[in-house]
PDB file of C-alpha atoms in Angstrom:
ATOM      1  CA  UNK A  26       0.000   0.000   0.000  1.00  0.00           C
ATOM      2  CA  UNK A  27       1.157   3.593  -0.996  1.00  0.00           C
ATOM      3  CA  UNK A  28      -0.205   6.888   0.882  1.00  0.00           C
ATOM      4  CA  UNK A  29      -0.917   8.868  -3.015  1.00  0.00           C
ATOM      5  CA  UNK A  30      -1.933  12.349  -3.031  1.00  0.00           C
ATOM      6  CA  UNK A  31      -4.890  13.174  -5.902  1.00  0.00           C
ATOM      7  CA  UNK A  32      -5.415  16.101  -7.068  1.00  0.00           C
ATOM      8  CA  UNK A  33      -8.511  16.605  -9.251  1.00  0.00           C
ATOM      9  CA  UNK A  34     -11.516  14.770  -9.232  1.00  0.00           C
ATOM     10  CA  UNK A  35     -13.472  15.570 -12.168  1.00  0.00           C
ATOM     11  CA  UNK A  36     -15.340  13.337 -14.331  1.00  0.00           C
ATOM     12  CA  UNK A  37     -11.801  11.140 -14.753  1.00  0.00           C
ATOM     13  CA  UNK A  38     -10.259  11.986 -11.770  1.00  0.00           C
ATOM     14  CA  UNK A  39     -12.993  11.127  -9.167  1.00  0.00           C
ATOM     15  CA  UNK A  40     -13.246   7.422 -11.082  1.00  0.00           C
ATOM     16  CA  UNK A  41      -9.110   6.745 -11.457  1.00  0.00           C
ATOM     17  CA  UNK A  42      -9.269   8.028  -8.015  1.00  0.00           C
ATOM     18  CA  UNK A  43     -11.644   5.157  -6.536  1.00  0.00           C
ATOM     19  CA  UNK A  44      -9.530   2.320  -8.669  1.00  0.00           C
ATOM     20  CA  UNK A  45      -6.600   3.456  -6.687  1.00  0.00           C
ATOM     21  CA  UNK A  46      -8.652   3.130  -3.372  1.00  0.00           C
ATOM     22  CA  UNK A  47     -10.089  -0.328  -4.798  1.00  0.00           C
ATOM     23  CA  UNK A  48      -6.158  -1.508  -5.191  1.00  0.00           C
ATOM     24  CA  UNK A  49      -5.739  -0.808  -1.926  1.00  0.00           C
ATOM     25  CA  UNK A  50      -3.719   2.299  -1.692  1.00  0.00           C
ATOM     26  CA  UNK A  51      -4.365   5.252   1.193  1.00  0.00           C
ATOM     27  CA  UNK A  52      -5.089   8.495  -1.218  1.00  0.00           C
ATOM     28  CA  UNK A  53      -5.474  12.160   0.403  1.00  0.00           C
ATOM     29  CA  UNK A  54      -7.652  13.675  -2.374  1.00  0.00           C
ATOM     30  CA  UNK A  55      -8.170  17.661  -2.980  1.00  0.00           C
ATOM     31  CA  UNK A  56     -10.663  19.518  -5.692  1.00  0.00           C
ATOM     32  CA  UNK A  57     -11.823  22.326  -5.276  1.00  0.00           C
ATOM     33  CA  UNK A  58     -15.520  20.875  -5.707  1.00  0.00           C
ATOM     34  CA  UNK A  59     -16.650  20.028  -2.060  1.00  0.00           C
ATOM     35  CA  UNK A  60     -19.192  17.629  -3.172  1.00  0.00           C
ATOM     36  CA  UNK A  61     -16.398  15.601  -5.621  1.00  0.00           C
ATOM     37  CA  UNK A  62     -14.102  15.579  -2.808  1.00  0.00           C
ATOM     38  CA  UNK A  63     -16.896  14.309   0.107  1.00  0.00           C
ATOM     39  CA  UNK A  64     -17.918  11.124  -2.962  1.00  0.00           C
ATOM     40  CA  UNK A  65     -14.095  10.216  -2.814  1.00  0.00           C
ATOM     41  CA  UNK A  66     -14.350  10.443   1.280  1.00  0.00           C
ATOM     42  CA  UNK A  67     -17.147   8.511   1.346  1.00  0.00           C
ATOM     43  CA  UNK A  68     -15.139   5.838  -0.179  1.00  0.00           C
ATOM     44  CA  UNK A  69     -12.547   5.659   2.285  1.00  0.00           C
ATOM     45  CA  UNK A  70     -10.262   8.738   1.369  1.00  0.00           C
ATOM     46  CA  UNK A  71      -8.980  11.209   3.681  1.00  0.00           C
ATOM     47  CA  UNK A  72     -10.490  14.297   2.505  1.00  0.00           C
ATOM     48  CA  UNK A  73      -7.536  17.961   2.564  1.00  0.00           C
ATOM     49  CA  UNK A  74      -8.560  21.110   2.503  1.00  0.00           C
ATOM     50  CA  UNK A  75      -5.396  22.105   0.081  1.00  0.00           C
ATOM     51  CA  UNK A  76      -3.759  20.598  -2.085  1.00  0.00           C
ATOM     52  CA  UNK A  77      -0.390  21.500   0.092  1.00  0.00           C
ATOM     53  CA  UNK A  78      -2.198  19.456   2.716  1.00  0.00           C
ATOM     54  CA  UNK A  79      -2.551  16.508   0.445  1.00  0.00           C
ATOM     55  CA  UNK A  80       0.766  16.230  -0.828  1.00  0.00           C
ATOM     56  CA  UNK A  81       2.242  15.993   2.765  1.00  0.00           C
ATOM     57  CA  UNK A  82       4.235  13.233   3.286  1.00  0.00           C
ATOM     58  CA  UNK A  83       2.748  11.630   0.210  1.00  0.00           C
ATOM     59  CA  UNK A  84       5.084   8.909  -1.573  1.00  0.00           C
ATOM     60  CA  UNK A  85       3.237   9.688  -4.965  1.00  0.00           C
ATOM     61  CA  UNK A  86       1.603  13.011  -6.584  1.00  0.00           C
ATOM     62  CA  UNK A  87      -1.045  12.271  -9.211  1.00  0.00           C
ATOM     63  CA  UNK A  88      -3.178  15.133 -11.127  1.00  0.00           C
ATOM     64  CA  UNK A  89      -5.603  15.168 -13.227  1.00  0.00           C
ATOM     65  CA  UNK A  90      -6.561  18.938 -14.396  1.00  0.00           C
ATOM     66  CA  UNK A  91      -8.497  21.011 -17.398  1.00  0.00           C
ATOM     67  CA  UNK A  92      -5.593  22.756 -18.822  1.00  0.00           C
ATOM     68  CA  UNK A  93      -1.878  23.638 -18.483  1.00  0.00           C
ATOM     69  CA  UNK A  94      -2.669  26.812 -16.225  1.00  0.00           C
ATOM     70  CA  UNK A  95      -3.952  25.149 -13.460  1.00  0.00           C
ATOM     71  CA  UNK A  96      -1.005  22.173 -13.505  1.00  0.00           C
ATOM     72  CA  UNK A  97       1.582  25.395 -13.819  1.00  0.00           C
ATOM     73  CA  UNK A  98      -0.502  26.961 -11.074  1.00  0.00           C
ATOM     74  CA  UNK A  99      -0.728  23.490  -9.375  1.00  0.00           C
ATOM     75  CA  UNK A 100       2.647  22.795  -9.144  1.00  0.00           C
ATOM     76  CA  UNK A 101       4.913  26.103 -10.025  1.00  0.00           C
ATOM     77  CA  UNK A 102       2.061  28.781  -9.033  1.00  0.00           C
ATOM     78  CA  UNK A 103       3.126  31.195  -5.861  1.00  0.00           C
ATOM     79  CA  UNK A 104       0.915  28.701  -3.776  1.00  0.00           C
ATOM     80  CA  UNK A 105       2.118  25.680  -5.965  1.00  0.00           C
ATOM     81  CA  UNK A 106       2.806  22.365  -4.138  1.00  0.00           C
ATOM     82  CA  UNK A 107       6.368  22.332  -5.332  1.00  0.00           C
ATOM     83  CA  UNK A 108       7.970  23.025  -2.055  1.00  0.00           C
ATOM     84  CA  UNK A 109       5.288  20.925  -0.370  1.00  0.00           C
ATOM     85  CA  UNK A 110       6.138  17.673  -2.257  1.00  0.00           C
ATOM     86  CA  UNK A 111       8.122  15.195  -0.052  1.00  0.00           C
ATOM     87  CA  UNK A 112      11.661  14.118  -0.692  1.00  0.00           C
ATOM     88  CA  UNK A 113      11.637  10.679  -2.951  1.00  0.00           C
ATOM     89  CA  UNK A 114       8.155  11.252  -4.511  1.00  0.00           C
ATOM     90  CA  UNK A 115       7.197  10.099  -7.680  1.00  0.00           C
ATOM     91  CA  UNK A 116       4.675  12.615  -9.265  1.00  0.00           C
ATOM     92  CA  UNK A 117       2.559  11.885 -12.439  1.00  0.00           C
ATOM     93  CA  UNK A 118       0.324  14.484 -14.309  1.00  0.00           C
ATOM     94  CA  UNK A 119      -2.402  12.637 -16.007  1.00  0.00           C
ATOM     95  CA  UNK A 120      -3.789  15.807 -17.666  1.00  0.00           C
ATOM     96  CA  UNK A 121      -4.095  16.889 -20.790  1.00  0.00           C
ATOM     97  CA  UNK A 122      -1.784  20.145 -21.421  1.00  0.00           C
ATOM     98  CA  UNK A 123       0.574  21.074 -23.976  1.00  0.00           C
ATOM     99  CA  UNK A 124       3.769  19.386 -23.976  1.00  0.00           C
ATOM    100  CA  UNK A 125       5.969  22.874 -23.173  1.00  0.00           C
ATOM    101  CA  UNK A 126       4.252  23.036 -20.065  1.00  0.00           C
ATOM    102  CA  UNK A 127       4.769  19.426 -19.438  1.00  0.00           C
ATOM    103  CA  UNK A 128       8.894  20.141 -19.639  1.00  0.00           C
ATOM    104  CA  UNK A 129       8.741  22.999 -17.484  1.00  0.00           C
ATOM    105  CA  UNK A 130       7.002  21.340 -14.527  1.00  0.00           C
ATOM    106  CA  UNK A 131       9.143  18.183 -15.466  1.00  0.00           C
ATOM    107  CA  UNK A 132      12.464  20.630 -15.061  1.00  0.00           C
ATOM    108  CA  UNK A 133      11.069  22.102 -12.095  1.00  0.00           C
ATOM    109  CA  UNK A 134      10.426  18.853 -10.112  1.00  0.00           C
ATOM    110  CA  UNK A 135      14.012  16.953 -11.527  1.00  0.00           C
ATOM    111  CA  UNK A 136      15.667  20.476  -9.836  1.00  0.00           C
ATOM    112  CA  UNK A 137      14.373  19.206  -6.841  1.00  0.00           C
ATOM    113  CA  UNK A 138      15.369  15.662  -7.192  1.00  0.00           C
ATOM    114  CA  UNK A 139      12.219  13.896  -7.593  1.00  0.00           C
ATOM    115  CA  UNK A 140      10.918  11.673 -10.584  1.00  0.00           C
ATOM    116  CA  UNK A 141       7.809  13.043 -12.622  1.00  0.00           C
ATOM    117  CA  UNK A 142       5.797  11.408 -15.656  1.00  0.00           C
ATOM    118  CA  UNK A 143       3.296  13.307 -17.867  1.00  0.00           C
ATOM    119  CA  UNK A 144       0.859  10.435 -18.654  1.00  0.00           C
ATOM    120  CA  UNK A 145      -2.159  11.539 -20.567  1.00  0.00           C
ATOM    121  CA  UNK A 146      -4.979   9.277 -20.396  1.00  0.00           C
ATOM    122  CA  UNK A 147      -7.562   7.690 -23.509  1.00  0.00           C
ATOM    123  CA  UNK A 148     -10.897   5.790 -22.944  1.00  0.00           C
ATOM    124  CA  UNK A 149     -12.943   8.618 -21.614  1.00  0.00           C
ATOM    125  CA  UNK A 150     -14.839   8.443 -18.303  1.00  0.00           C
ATOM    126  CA  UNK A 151     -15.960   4.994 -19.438  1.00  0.00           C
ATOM    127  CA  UNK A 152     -12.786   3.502 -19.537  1.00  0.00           C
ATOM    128  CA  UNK A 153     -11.758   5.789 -16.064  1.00  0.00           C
ATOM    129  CA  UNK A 154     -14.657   3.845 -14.023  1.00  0.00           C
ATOM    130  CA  UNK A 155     -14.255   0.249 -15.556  1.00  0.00           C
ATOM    131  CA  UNK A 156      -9.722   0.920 -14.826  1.00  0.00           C
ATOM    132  CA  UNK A 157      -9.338  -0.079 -18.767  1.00  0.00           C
ATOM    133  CA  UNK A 158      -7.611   3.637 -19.511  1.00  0.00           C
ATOM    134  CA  UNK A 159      -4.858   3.740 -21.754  1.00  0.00           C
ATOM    135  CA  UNK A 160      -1.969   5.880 -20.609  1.00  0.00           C
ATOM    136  CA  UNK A 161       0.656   8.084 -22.824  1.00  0.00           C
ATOM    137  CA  UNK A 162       3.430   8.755 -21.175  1.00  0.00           C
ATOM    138  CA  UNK A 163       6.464  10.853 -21.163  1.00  0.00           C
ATOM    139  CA  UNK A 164       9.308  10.487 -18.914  1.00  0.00           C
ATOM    140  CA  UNK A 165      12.619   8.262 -18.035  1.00  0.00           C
ATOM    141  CA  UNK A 166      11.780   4.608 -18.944  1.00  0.00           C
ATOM    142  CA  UNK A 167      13.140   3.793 -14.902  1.00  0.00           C
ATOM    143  CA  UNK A 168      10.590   6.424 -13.647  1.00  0.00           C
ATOM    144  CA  UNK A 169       7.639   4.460 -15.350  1.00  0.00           C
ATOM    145  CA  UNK A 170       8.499   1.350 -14.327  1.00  0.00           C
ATOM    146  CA  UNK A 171       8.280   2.769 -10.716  1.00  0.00           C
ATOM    147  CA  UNK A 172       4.783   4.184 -11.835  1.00  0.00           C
ATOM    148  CA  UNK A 173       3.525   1.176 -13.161  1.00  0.00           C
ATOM    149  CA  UNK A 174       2.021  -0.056 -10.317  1.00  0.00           C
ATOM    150  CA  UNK A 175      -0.223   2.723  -9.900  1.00  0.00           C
ATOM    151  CA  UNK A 176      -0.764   2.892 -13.657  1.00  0.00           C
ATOM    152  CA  UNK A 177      -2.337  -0.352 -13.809  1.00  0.00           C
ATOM    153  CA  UNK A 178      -4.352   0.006 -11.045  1.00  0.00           C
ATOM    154  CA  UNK A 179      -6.353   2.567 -13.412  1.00  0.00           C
ATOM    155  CA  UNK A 180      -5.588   1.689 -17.047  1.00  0.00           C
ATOM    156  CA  UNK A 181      -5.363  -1.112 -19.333  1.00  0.00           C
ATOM    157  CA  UNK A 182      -2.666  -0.246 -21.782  1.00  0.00           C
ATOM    158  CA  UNK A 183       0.316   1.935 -21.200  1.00  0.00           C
ATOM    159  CA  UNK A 184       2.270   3.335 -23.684  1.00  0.00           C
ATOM    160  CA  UNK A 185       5.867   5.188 -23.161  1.00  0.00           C
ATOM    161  CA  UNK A 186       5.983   7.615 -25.851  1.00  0.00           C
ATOM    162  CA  UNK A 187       9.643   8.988 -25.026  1.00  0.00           C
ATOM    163  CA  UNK A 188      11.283  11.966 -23.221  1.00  0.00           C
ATOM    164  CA  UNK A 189       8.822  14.419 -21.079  1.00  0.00           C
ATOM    165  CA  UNK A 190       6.199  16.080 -23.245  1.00  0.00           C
ATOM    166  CA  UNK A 191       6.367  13.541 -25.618  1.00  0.00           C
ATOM    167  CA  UNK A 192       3.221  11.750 -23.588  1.00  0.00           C
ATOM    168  CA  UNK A 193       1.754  15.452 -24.179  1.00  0.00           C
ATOM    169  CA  UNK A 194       2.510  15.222 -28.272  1.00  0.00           C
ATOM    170  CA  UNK A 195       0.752  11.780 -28.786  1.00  0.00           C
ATOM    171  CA  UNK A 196      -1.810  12.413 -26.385  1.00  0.00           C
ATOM    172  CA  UNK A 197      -2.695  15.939 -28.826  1.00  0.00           C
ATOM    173  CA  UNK A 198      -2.811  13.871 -31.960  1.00  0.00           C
ATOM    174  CA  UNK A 199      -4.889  11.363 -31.046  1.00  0.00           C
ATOM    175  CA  UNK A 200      -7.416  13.410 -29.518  1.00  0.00           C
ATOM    176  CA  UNK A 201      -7.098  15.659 -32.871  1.00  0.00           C
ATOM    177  CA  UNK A 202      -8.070  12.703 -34.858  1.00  0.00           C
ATOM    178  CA  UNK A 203     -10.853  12.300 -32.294  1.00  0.00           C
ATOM    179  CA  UNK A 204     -12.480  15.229 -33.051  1.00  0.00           C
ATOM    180  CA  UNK A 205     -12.279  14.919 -36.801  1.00  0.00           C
ATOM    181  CA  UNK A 206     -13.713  11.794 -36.383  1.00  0.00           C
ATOM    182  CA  UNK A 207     -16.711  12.258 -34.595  1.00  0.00           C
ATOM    183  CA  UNK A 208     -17.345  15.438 -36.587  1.00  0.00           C
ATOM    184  CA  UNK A 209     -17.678  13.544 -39.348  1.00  0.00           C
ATOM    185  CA  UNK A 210     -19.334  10.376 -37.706  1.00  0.00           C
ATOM    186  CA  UNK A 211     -22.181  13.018 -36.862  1.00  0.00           C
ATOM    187  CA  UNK A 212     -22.636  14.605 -40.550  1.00  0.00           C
ATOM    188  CA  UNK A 213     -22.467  11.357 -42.131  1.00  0.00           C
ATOM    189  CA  UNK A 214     -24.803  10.170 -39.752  1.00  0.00           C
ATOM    190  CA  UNK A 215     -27.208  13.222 -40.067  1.00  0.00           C
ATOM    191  CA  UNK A 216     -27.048  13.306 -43.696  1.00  0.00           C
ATOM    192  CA  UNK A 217     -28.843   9.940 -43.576  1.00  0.00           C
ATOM    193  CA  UNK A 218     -31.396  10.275 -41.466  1.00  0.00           C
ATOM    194  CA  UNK A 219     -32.246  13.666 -43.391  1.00  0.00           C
ATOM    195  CA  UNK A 220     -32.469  11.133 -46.032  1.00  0.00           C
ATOM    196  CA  UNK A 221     -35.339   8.814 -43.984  1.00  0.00           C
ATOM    197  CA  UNK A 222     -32.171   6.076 -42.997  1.00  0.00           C
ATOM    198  CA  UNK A 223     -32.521   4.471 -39.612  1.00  0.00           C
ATOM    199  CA  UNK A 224     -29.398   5.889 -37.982  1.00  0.00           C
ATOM    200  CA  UNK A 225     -29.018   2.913 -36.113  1.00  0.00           C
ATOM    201  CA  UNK A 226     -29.088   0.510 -39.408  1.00  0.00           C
ATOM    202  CA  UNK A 227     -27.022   2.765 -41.066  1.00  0.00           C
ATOM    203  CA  UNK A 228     -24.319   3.199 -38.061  1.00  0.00           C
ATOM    204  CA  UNK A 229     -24.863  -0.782 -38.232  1.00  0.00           C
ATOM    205  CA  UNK A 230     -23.615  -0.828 -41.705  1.00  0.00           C
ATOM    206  CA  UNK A 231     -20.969   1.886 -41.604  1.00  0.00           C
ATOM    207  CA  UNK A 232     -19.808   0.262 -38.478  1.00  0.00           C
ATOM    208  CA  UNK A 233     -18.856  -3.269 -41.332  1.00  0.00           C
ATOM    209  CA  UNK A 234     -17.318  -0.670 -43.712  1.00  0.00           C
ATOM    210  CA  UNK A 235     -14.550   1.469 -44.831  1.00  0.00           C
ATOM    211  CA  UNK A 236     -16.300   4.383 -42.439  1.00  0.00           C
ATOM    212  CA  UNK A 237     -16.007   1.641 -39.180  1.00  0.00           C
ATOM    213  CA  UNK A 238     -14.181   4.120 -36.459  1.00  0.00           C
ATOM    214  CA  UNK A 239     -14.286   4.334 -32.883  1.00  0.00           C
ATOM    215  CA  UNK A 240     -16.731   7.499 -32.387  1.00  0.00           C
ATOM    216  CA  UNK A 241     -19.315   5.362 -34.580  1.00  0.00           C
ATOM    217  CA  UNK A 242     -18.754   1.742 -32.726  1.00  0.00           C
ATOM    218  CA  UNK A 243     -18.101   2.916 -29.077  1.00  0.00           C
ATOM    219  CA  UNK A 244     -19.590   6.542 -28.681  1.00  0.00           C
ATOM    220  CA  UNK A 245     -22.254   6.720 -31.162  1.00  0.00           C
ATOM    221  CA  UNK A 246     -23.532  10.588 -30.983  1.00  0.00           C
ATOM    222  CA  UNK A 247     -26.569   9.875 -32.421  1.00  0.00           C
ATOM    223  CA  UNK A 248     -29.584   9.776 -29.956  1.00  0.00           C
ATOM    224  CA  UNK A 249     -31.225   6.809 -29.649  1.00  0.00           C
ATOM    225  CA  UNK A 250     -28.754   4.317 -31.722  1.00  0.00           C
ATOM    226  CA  UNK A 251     -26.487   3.640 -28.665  1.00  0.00           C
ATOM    227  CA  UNK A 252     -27.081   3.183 -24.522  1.00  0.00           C
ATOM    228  CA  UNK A 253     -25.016   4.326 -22.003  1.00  0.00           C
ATOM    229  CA  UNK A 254     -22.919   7.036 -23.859  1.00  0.00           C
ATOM    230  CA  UNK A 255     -23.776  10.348 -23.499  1.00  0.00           C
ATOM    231  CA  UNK A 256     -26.178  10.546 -26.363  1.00  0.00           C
ATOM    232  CA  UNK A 257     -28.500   8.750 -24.496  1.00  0.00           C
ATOM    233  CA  UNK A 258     -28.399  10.866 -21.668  1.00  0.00           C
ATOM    234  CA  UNK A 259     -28.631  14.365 -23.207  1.00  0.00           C
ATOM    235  CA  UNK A 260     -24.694  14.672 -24.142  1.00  0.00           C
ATOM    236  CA  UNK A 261     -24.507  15.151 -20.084  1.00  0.00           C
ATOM    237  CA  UNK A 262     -21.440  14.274 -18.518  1.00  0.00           C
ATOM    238  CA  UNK A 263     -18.058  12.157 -20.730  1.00  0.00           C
ATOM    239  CA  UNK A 264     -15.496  14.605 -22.311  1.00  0.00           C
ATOM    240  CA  UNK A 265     -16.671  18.061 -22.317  1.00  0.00           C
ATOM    241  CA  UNK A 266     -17.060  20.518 -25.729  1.00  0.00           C
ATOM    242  CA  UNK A 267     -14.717  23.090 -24.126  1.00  0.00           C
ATOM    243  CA  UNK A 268     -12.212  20.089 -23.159  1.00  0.00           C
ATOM    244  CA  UNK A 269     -12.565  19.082 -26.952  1.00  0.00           C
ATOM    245  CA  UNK A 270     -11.915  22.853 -28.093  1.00  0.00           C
ATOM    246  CA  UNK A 271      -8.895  23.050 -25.946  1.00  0.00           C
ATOM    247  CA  UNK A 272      -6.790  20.136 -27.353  1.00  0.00           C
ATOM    248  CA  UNK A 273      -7.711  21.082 -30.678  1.00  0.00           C
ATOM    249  CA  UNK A 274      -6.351  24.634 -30.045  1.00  0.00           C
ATOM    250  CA  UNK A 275      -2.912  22.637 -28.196  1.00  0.00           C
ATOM    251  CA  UNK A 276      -3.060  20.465 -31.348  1.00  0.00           C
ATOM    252  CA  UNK A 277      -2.923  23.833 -33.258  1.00  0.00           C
ATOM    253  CA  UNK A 278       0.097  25.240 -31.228  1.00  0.00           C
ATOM    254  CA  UNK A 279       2.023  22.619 -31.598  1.00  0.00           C
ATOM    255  CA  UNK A 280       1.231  22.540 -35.897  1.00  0.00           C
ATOM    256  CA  UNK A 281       2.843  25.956 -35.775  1.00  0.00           C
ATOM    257  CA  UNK A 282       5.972  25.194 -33.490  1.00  0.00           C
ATOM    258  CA  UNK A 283       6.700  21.987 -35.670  1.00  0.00           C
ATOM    259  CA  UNK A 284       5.418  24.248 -39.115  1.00  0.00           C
ATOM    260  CA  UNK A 285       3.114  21.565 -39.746  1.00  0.00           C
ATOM    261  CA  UNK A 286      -0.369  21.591 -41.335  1.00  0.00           C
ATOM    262  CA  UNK A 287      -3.547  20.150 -39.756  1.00  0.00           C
ATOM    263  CA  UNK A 288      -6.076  21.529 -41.853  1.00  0.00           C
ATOM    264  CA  UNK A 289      -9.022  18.879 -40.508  1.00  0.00           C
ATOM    265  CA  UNK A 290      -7.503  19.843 -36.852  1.00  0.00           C
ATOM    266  CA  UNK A 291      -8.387  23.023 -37.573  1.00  0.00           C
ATOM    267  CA  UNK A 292     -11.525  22.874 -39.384  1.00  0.00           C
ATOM    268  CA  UNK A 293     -12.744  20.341 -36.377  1.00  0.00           C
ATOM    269  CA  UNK A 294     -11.253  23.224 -33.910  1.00  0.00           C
ATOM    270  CA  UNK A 295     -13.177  25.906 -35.000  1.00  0.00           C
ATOM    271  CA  UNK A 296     -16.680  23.868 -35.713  1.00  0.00           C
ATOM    272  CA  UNK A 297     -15.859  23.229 -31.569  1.00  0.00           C
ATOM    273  CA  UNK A 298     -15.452  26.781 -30.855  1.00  0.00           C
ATOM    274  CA  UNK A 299     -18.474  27.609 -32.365  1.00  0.00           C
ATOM    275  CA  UNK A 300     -20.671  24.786 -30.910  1.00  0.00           C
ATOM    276  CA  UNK A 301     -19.214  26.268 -27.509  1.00  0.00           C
ATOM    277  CA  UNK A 302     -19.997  29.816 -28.629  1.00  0.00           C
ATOM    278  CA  UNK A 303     -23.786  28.485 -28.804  1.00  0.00           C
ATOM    279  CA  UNK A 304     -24.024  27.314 -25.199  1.00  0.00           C
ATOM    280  CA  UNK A 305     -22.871  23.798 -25.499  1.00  0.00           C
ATOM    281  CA  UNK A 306     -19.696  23.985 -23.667  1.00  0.00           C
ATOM    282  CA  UNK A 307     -20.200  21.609 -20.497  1.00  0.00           C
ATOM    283  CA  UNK A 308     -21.847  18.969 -22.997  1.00  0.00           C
ATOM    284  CA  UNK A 309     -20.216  15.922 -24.074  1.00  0.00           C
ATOM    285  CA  UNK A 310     -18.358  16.503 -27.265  1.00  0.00           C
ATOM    286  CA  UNK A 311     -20.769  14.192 -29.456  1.00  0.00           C
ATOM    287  CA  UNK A 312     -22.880  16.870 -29.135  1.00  0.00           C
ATOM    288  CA  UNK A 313     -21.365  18.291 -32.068  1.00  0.00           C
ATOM    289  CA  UNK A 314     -24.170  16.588 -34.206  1.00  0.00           C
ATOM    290  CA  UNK A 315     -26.930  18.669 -32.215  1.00  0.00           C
ATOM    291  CA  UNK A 316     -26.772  21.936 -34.949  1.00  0.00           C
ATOM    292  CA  UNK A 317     -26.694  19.108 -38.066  1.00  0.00           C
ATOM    293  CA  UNK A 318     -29.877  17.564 -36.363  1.00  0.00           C
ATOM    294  CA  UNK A 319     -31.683  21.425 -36.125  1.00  0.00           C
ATOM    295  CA  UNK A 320     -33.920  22.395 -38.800  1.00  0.00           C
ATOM    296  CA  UNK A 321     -34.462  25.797 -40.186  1.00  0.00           C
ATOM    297  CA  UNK A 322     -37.455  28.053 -39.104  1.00  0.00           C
ATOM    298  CA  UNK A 323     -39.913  27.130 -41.585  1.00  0.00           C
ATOM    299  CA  UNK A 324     -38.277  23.682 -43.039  1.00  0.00           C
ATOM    300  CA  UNK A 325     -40.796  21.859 -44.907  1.00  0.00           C
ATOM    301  CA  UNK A 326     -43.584  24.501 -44.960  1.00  0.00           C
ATOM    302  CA  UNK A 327     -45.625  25.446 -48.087  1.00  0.00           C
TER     303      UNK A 327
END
């Protein structure tokens, strides 16, 4: 049994979180959602009220946060946890930020001695409560071997994609390709229903095709055709719009540092931004077929 220290317990933090407590492992858990932290305590975690509290004496650090300001804020901010971090610890930020950042806070901790992993994470909040995630990680192949342990307790497949940030860099592409893909999952999918298709038999025979992809097998955004994804649920809860929009955008800073072209990243980027622009930030991304499925004021009249 380690004593871990989790920080962040959003829709794949709080579920990572209880797989750790499942293995066996003592966590001290911080968010700064009351009612996120009191579901982990309720499961046998000691709640902190900081995150300085939680990392105290804590023999490993693991985040899971929106965006790279709040892991710089987290770790490097004025009342960052850097200091706060026991000698020896391994730490291991599971978020999703760009892979600069990544290196900094990688630098930051290694000046102080201790061993740190970015490790991204795939499978959506799915995969995060059945412990089948896949993690991308960056980092010193002897520092993941130490992490394993607590890898496994929460993922299926883990995947060392090189030096620090380079868990970042493969993270951003794949999630790039995500959102191209269910983008156009949901037109192809709404262009056949406008056409009188079931969408169900037609995701059925898409699904045995040269179309077959994940967002169309596993995450169907059509409502109705699929249960238990967000579709069938109101696009509530999963991976956020805004989360979406952001690694597009960190898919589209790191085409420009590399002077590389994503044209489909950033044609899916902006049909996110504006999806968000029209109030559907907080839904799941699949929602992104909601404005294909609207009809025009007066559609079919005389």
């Amino acid at each position: 049994m380690s004593h871990i220290a989790f920080i962040g317990l959003g829709n794949m933090g709080a579920p990572m979180a209880h797989n750790l407590l499942k293995a066996g492992h003592a966590l001290a858990v911080f968010d700064l959602s009351d009612a996120a932290v009191q579901g982990l305590s309720s499961a046998g975690a000691r709640a902190a009220p900081s995150a300085r509290a939680a990392v105290e004496g804590a023999q490993v650090v693991i985040s899971m946060l929106p965006a790279s300001a709040h892991v710089q804020g987290l770790y490097l901010g004025q009342q960052g946890i850097l200091p706060h971090i026991a000698d020896g610890a391994l730490v291991i930020d599971c978020s999703t930020i760009s892979a600069a950042t990544a290196q900094a806070v990688a630098q930051a901790l290694a000046a102080r001695g201790l061993a740190a992993l970015d490790a991204p994470v795939s499978g959506g909040t799915a995969g995060a409560a059945a412990g089948t995630l896949t993690f991308i990680v960056g980092g010193e192949a002897a520092t993941l071997e130490r992490a394993r342990p607590y890898l496994s307790a929460m993922g299926k497949n883990i995947f060392h994609a090189g030096a620090s940030g380079a868990g970042q860099v493969a993270k951003i592409c794949n999630n790039m390709l995500l959102g191209v893909l269910m983008a156009g999952t949901a037109e192809a999918l709404a262009l056949g229903a406008a056409h009188g298709l079931d969408p169900k038999v037609l995701s059925d025979i898409m699904g045995k095709s040269s179309g077959r992809n994940w967002a169309l097998e596993l995450y169907n955004p059509y409502p109705g055709v699929m249960e238990n994804v967000p579709a069938a649920r109101g696009y509530s809860g999963g991976f956020g719009v805004d989360l979406m929009h952001k690694d597009l955008g960190l898919a589209a800073e790191a085409a420009i540092a590399a002077r590389c072209a994503v044209p489909l990243g950033e044609l899916a980027r902006n049909l996110y931004g504006m999806h968000s622009l029209s109030g559907a930030g907080t839904l799941d991304f699949s929602s992104i077929i909601q404005p294909l499925l609207a009809k025009p004021a007066g559609y079919g009249s005389a």
